PDB file of C-alpha atoms in Angstrom:
ATOM      1  CA  UNK A 190     -24.535   9.788  18.204  1.00  0.00           C
ATOM      2  CA  UNK A 191     -25.531   6.984  15.872  1.00  0.00           C
ATOM      3  CA  UNK A 192     -25.379   6.927  12.157  1.00  0.00           C
ATOM      4  CA  UNK A 193     -24.348   5.002   9.127  1.00  0.00           C
ATOM      5  CA  UNK A 194     -21.084   3.057   9.682  1.00  0.00           C
ATOM      6  CA  UNK A 195     -18.017   4.454   7.945  1.00  0.00           C
ATOM      7  CA  UNK A 196     -16.091   2.309   5.491  1.00  0.00           C
ATOM      8  CA  UNK A 197     -12.459   2.672   6.546  1.00  0.00           C
ATOM      9  CA  UNK A 198      -9.742   1.282   4.252  1.00  0.00           C
ATOM     10  CA  UNK A 199      -7.034  -0.960   5.699  1.00  0.00           C
ATOM     11  CA  UNK A 200      -3.539  -0.336   4.324  1.00  0.00           C
ATOM     12  CA  UNK A 201      -0.574  -2.607   5.076  1.00  0.00           C
ATOM     13  CA  UNK A 202       3.011  -1.434   4.654  1.00  0.00           C
ATOM     14  CA  UNK A 203       5.394  -4.347   4.258  1.00  0.00           C
ATOM     15  CA  UNK A 204       8.681  -2.651   3.337  1.00  0.00           C
ATOM     16  CA  UNK A 205      10.583   0.122   5.083  1.00  0.00           C
ATOM     17  CA  UNK A 206      10.365   2.320   1.971  1.00  0.00           C
ATOM     18  CA  UNK A 207       6.562   2.011   2.015  1.00  0.00           C
ATOM     19  CA  UNK A 208       6.134   3.225   5.598  1.00  0.00           C
ATOM     20  CA  UNK A 209       6.090   6.944   4.821  1.00  0.00           C
ATOM     21  CA  UNK A 210       3.935   6.384   1.750  1.00  0.00           C
ATOM     22  CA  UNK A 211       1.390   4.089   3.434  1.00  0.00           C
ATOM     23  CA  UNK A 212      -0.988   6.870   4.476  1.00  0.00           C
ATOM     24  CA  UNK A 213      -0.746   8.631   1.105  1.00  0.00           C
ATOM     25  CA  UNK A 214      -2.775   5.802  -0.477  1.00  0.00           C
ATOM     26  CA  UNK A 215      -5.885   6.997   1.349  1.00  0.00           C
ATOM     27  CA  UNK A 216      -7.750  10.004   0.062  1.00  0.00           C
ATOM     28  CA  UNK A 217      -6.884  13.140   2.026  1.00  0.00           C
ATOM     29  CA  UNK A 218     -10.499  13.454   3.152  1.00  0.00           C
ATOM     30  CA  UNK A 219     -11.037   9.834   4.275  1.00  0.00           C
ATOM     31  CA  UNK A 220     -10.996   9.165   8.031  1.00  0.00           C
ATOM     32  CA  UNK A 221      -9.109   6.033   9.011  1.00  0.00           C
ATOM     33  CA  UNK A 222      -8.829   3.813  12.069  1.00  0.00           C
ATOM     34  CA  UNK A 223      -5.743   2.666  13.968  1.00  0.00           C
ATOM     35  CA  UNK A 224      -5.273   0.371  16.942  1.00  0.00           C
ATOM     36  CA  UNK A 225      -3.254   1.801  19.826  1.00  0.00           C
ATOM     37  CA  UNK A 226      -0.083  -0.197  20.477  1.00  0.00           C
ATOM     38  CA  UNK A 227       2.067   0.159  23.566  1.00  0.00           C
ATOM     39  CA  UNK A 228       1.701   2.364  26.626  1.00  0.00           C
ATOM     40  CA  UNK A 229       3.211   5.662  25.470  1.00  0.00           C
ATOM     41  CA  UNK A 230      -0.183   7.433  25.504  1.00  0.00           C
ATOM     42  CA  UNK A 231      -1.455   6.116  28.854  1.00  0.00           C
ATOM     43  CA  UNK A 232      -3.423   7.007  30.892  1.00  0.00           C
ATOM     44  CA  UNK A 233      -5.730   8.496  28.201  1.00  0.00           C
ATOM     45  CA  UNK A 234      -5.227   5.803  25.537  1.00  0.00           C
ATOM     46  CA  UNK A 235      -4.638   2.127  26.259  1.00  0.00           C
ATOM     47  CA  UNK A 236      -3.276  -0.674  24.107  1.00  0.00           C
ATOM     48  CA  UNK A 237      -6.011  -2.249  21.997  1.00  0.00           C
ATOM     49  CA  UNK A 238      -8.256   0.800  21.797  1.00  0.00           C
ATOM     50  CA  UNK A 239      -9.269   1.936  18.332  1.00  0.00           C
ATOM     51  CA  UNK A 240      -8.752   5.579  17.357  1.00  0.00           C
ATOM     52  CA  UNK A 241     -10.369   7.351  14.403  1.00  0.00           C
ATOM     53  CA  UNK A 242      -8.107   9.837  12.642  1.00  0.00           C
ATOM     54  CA  UNK A 243      -9.472  12.726  10.578  1.00  0.00           C
ATOM     55  CA  UNK A 244      -6.919  13.836   7.943  1.00  0.00           C
ATOM     56  CA  UNK A 245      -8.567  17.253   7.593  1.00  0.00           C
ATOM     57  CA  UNK A 246      -8.999  17.740  11.359  1.00  0.00           C
ATOM     58  CA  UNK A 247      -8.161  21.025  13.047  1.00  0.00           C
ATOM     59  CA  UNK A 248      -4.483  20.997  14.073  1.00  0.00           C
ATOM     60  CA  UNK A 249      -3.952  22.899  17.316  1.00  0.00           C
ATOM     61  CA  UNK A 250      -1.825  22.832  20.442  1.00  0.00           C
ATOM     62  CA  UNK A 251      -2.925  19.937  22.664  1.00  0.00           C
ATOM     63  CA  UNK A 252      -4.726  17.818  20.064  1.00  0.00           C
ATOM     64  CA  UNK A 253      -3.847  14.163  19.508  1.00  0.00           C
ATOM     65  CA  UNK A 254      -2.244  13.473  16.132  1.00  0.00           C
ATOM     66  CA  UNK A 255      -0.593  10.872  13.933  1.00  0.00           C
ATOM     67  CA  UNK A 256       2.650  12.320  12.552  1.00  0.00           C
ATOM     68  CA  UNK A 257       5.927  11.299  10.886  1.00  0.00           C
ATOM     69  CA  UNK A 258       8.984  11.992  13.063  1.00  0.00           C
ATOM     70  CA  UNK A 259      12.416  10.422  13.532  1.00  0.00           C
ATOM     71  CA  UNK A 260      11.780   7.984  10.673  1.00  0.00           C
ATOM     72  CA  UNK A 261       8.534   6.504  12.053  1.00  0.00           C
ATOM     73  CA  UNK A 262       4.818   7.171  12.444  1.00  0.00           C
ATOM     74  CA  UNK A 263       3.849   8.310  15.942  1.00  0.00           C
ATOM     75  CA  UNK A 264       0.567   8.774  17.765  1.00  0.00           C
ATOM     76  CA  UNK A 265       1.163  11.610  20.236  1.00  0.00           C
ATOM     77  CA  UNK A 266      -0.179  14.856  21.625  1.00  0.00           C
ATOM     78  CA  UNK A 267       0.888  17.869  19.576  1.00  0.00           C
ATOM     79  CA  UNK A 268       2.432  20.619  21.708  1.00  0.00           C
ATOM     80  CA  UNK A 269       3.785  24.064  20.888  1.00  0.00           C
ATOM     81  CA  UNK A 270       7.179  25.220  22.144  1.00  0.00           C
ATOM     82  CA  UNK A 271       7.710  28.881  21.302  1.00  0.00           C
ATOM     83  CA  UNK A 272       7.782  29.002  17.499  1.00  0.00           C
ATOM     84  CA  UNK A 273       8.202  25.229  17.125  1.00  0.00           C
ATOM     85  CA  UNK A 274       6.221  22.047  17.716  1.00  0.00           C
ATOM     86  CA  UNK A 275       6.889  18.708  19.362  1.00  0.00           C
ATOM     87  CA  UNK A 276       5.146  15.356  19.834  1.00  0.00           C
ATOM     88  CA  UNK A 277       4.413  14.653  23.478  1.00  0.00           C
ATOM     89  CA  UNK A 278       3.717  11.162  24.892  1.00  0.00           C
ATOM     90  CA  UNK A 279       1.343  11.214  27.865  1.00  0.00           C
ATOM     91  CA  UNK A 280       3.400   8.533  29.630  1.00  0.00           C
ATOM     92  CA  UNK A 281       6.429  10.307  31.210  1.00  0.00           C
ATOM     93  CA  UNK A 282       8.613   7.231  30.562  1.00  0.00           C
ATOM     94  CA  UNK A 283       8.887   8.299  26.891  1.00  0.00           C
ATOM     95  CA  UNK A 284      10.697  11.347  25.482  1.00  0.00           C
ATOM     96  CA  UNK A 285       9.209  14.260  23.575  1.00  0.00           C
ATOM     97  CA  UNK A 286      10.060  14.334  19.862  1.00  0.00           C
ATOM     98  CA  UNK A 287      10.686  17.557  17.917  1.00  0.00           C
ATOM     99  CA  UNK A 288       8.406  18.044  14.925  1.00  0.00           C
ATOM    100  CA  UNK A 289      10.167  20.053  12.203  1.00  0.00           C
ATOM    101  CA  UNK A 290       6.937  20.940  10.389  1.00  0.00           C
ATOM    102  CA  UNK A 291       3.173  20.621  10.768  1.00  0.00           C
ATOM    103  CA  UNK A 292       3.203  19.180   7.246  1.00  0.00           C
ATOM    104  CA  UNK A 293       4.311  15.923   8.890  1.00  0.00           C
ATOM    105  CA  UNK A 294       0.975  15.620  10.696  1.00  0.00           C
ATOM    106  CA  UNK A 295      -1.202  13.100   8.830  1.00  0.00           C
ATOM    107  CA  UNK A 296      -4.366  13.619  10.875  1.00  0.00           C
ATOM    108  CA  UNK A 297      -6.074  14.484  14.144  1.00  0.00           C
ATOM    109  CA  UNK A 298      -7.687  11.927  16.448  1.00  0.00           C
ATOM    110  CA  UNK A 299     -11.424  12.635  16.657  1.00  0.00           C
ATOM    111  CA  UNK A 300     -12.710   9.528  18.433  1.00  0.00           C
ATOM    112  CA  UNK A 301     -11.706   6.393  20.322  1.00  0.00           C
ATOM    113  CA  UNK A 302     -13.558   3.204  21.148  1.00  0.00           C
ATOM    114  CA  UNK A 303     -12.756   1.876  24.577  1.00  0.00           C
ATOM    115  CA  UNK A 304     -11.293  -1.620  24.649  1.00  0.00           C
ATOM    116  CA  UNK A 305     -13.576  -4.142  26.297  1.00  0.00           C
ATOM    117  CA  UNK A 306     -16.597  -1.833  26.412  1.00  0.00           C
ATOM    118  CA  UNK A 307     -18.684  -2.372  23.302  1.00  0.00           C
ATOM    119  CA  UNK A 308     -20.722   0.792  23.463  1.00  0.00           C
ATOM    120  CA  UNK A 309     -18.356   3.253  25.100  1.00  0.00           C
ATOM    121  CA  UNK A 310     -16.842   5.979  22.923  1.00  0.00           C
ATOM    122  CA  UNK A 311     -14.848   9.163  23.578  1.00  0.00           C
ATOM    123  CA  UNK A 312     -15.001  12.032  21.073  1.00  0.00           C
ATOM    124  CA  UNK A 313     -12.249  14.623  20.736  1.00  0.00           C
ATOM    125  CA  UNK A 314     -13.402  18.023  19.510  1.00  0.00           C
ATOM    126  CA  UNK A 315     -11.506  21.295  19.006  1.00  0.00           C
ATOM    127  CA  UNK A 316     -12.975  22.693  22.236  1.00  0.00           C
ATOM    128  CA  UNK A 317     -12.630  19.731  24.606  1.00  0.00           C
ATOM    129  CA  UNK A 318     -12.787  15.965  24.972  1.00  0.00           C
ATOM    130  CA  UNK A 319     -16.151  14.422  25.789  1.00  0.00           C
ATOM    131  CA  UNK A 320     -17.317  10.933  26.720  1.00  0.00           C
ATOM    132  CA  UNK A 321     -20.557   9.409  25.494  1.00  0.00           C
ATOM    133  CA  UNK A 322     -22.004   5.996  26.191  1.00  0.00           C
ATOM    134  CA  UNK A 323     -24.491   5.060  23.484  1.00  0.00           C
TER     135      UNK A 323
END
């Protein structure tokens, strides 16, 4: 899948009070990119990989999201627990975090670029994850 490159804005938050507001500066419909930090989402996502987040993406059980919880932004897998939701790290060394409301989800991960492999991309769709080397 090749096409015109997307222009993705870069937003820096320098003060604690700006952290929650940082994503609100982007239009609700604009996809944005983040770099994976740490190992909490291994083995699927590794430090240094770039993820593309779709703010209007389909939120469902099992999708990968960026959400505000416990006073910070988290990149985790969204999981349902009865009538509630929680953020699940793929690495068992990290705890699950309760998510009081789906309104705290800023967007759904739709793609990642593999670190160190220039042309290798994984797409995440509502049905399943797929890998494509272009």
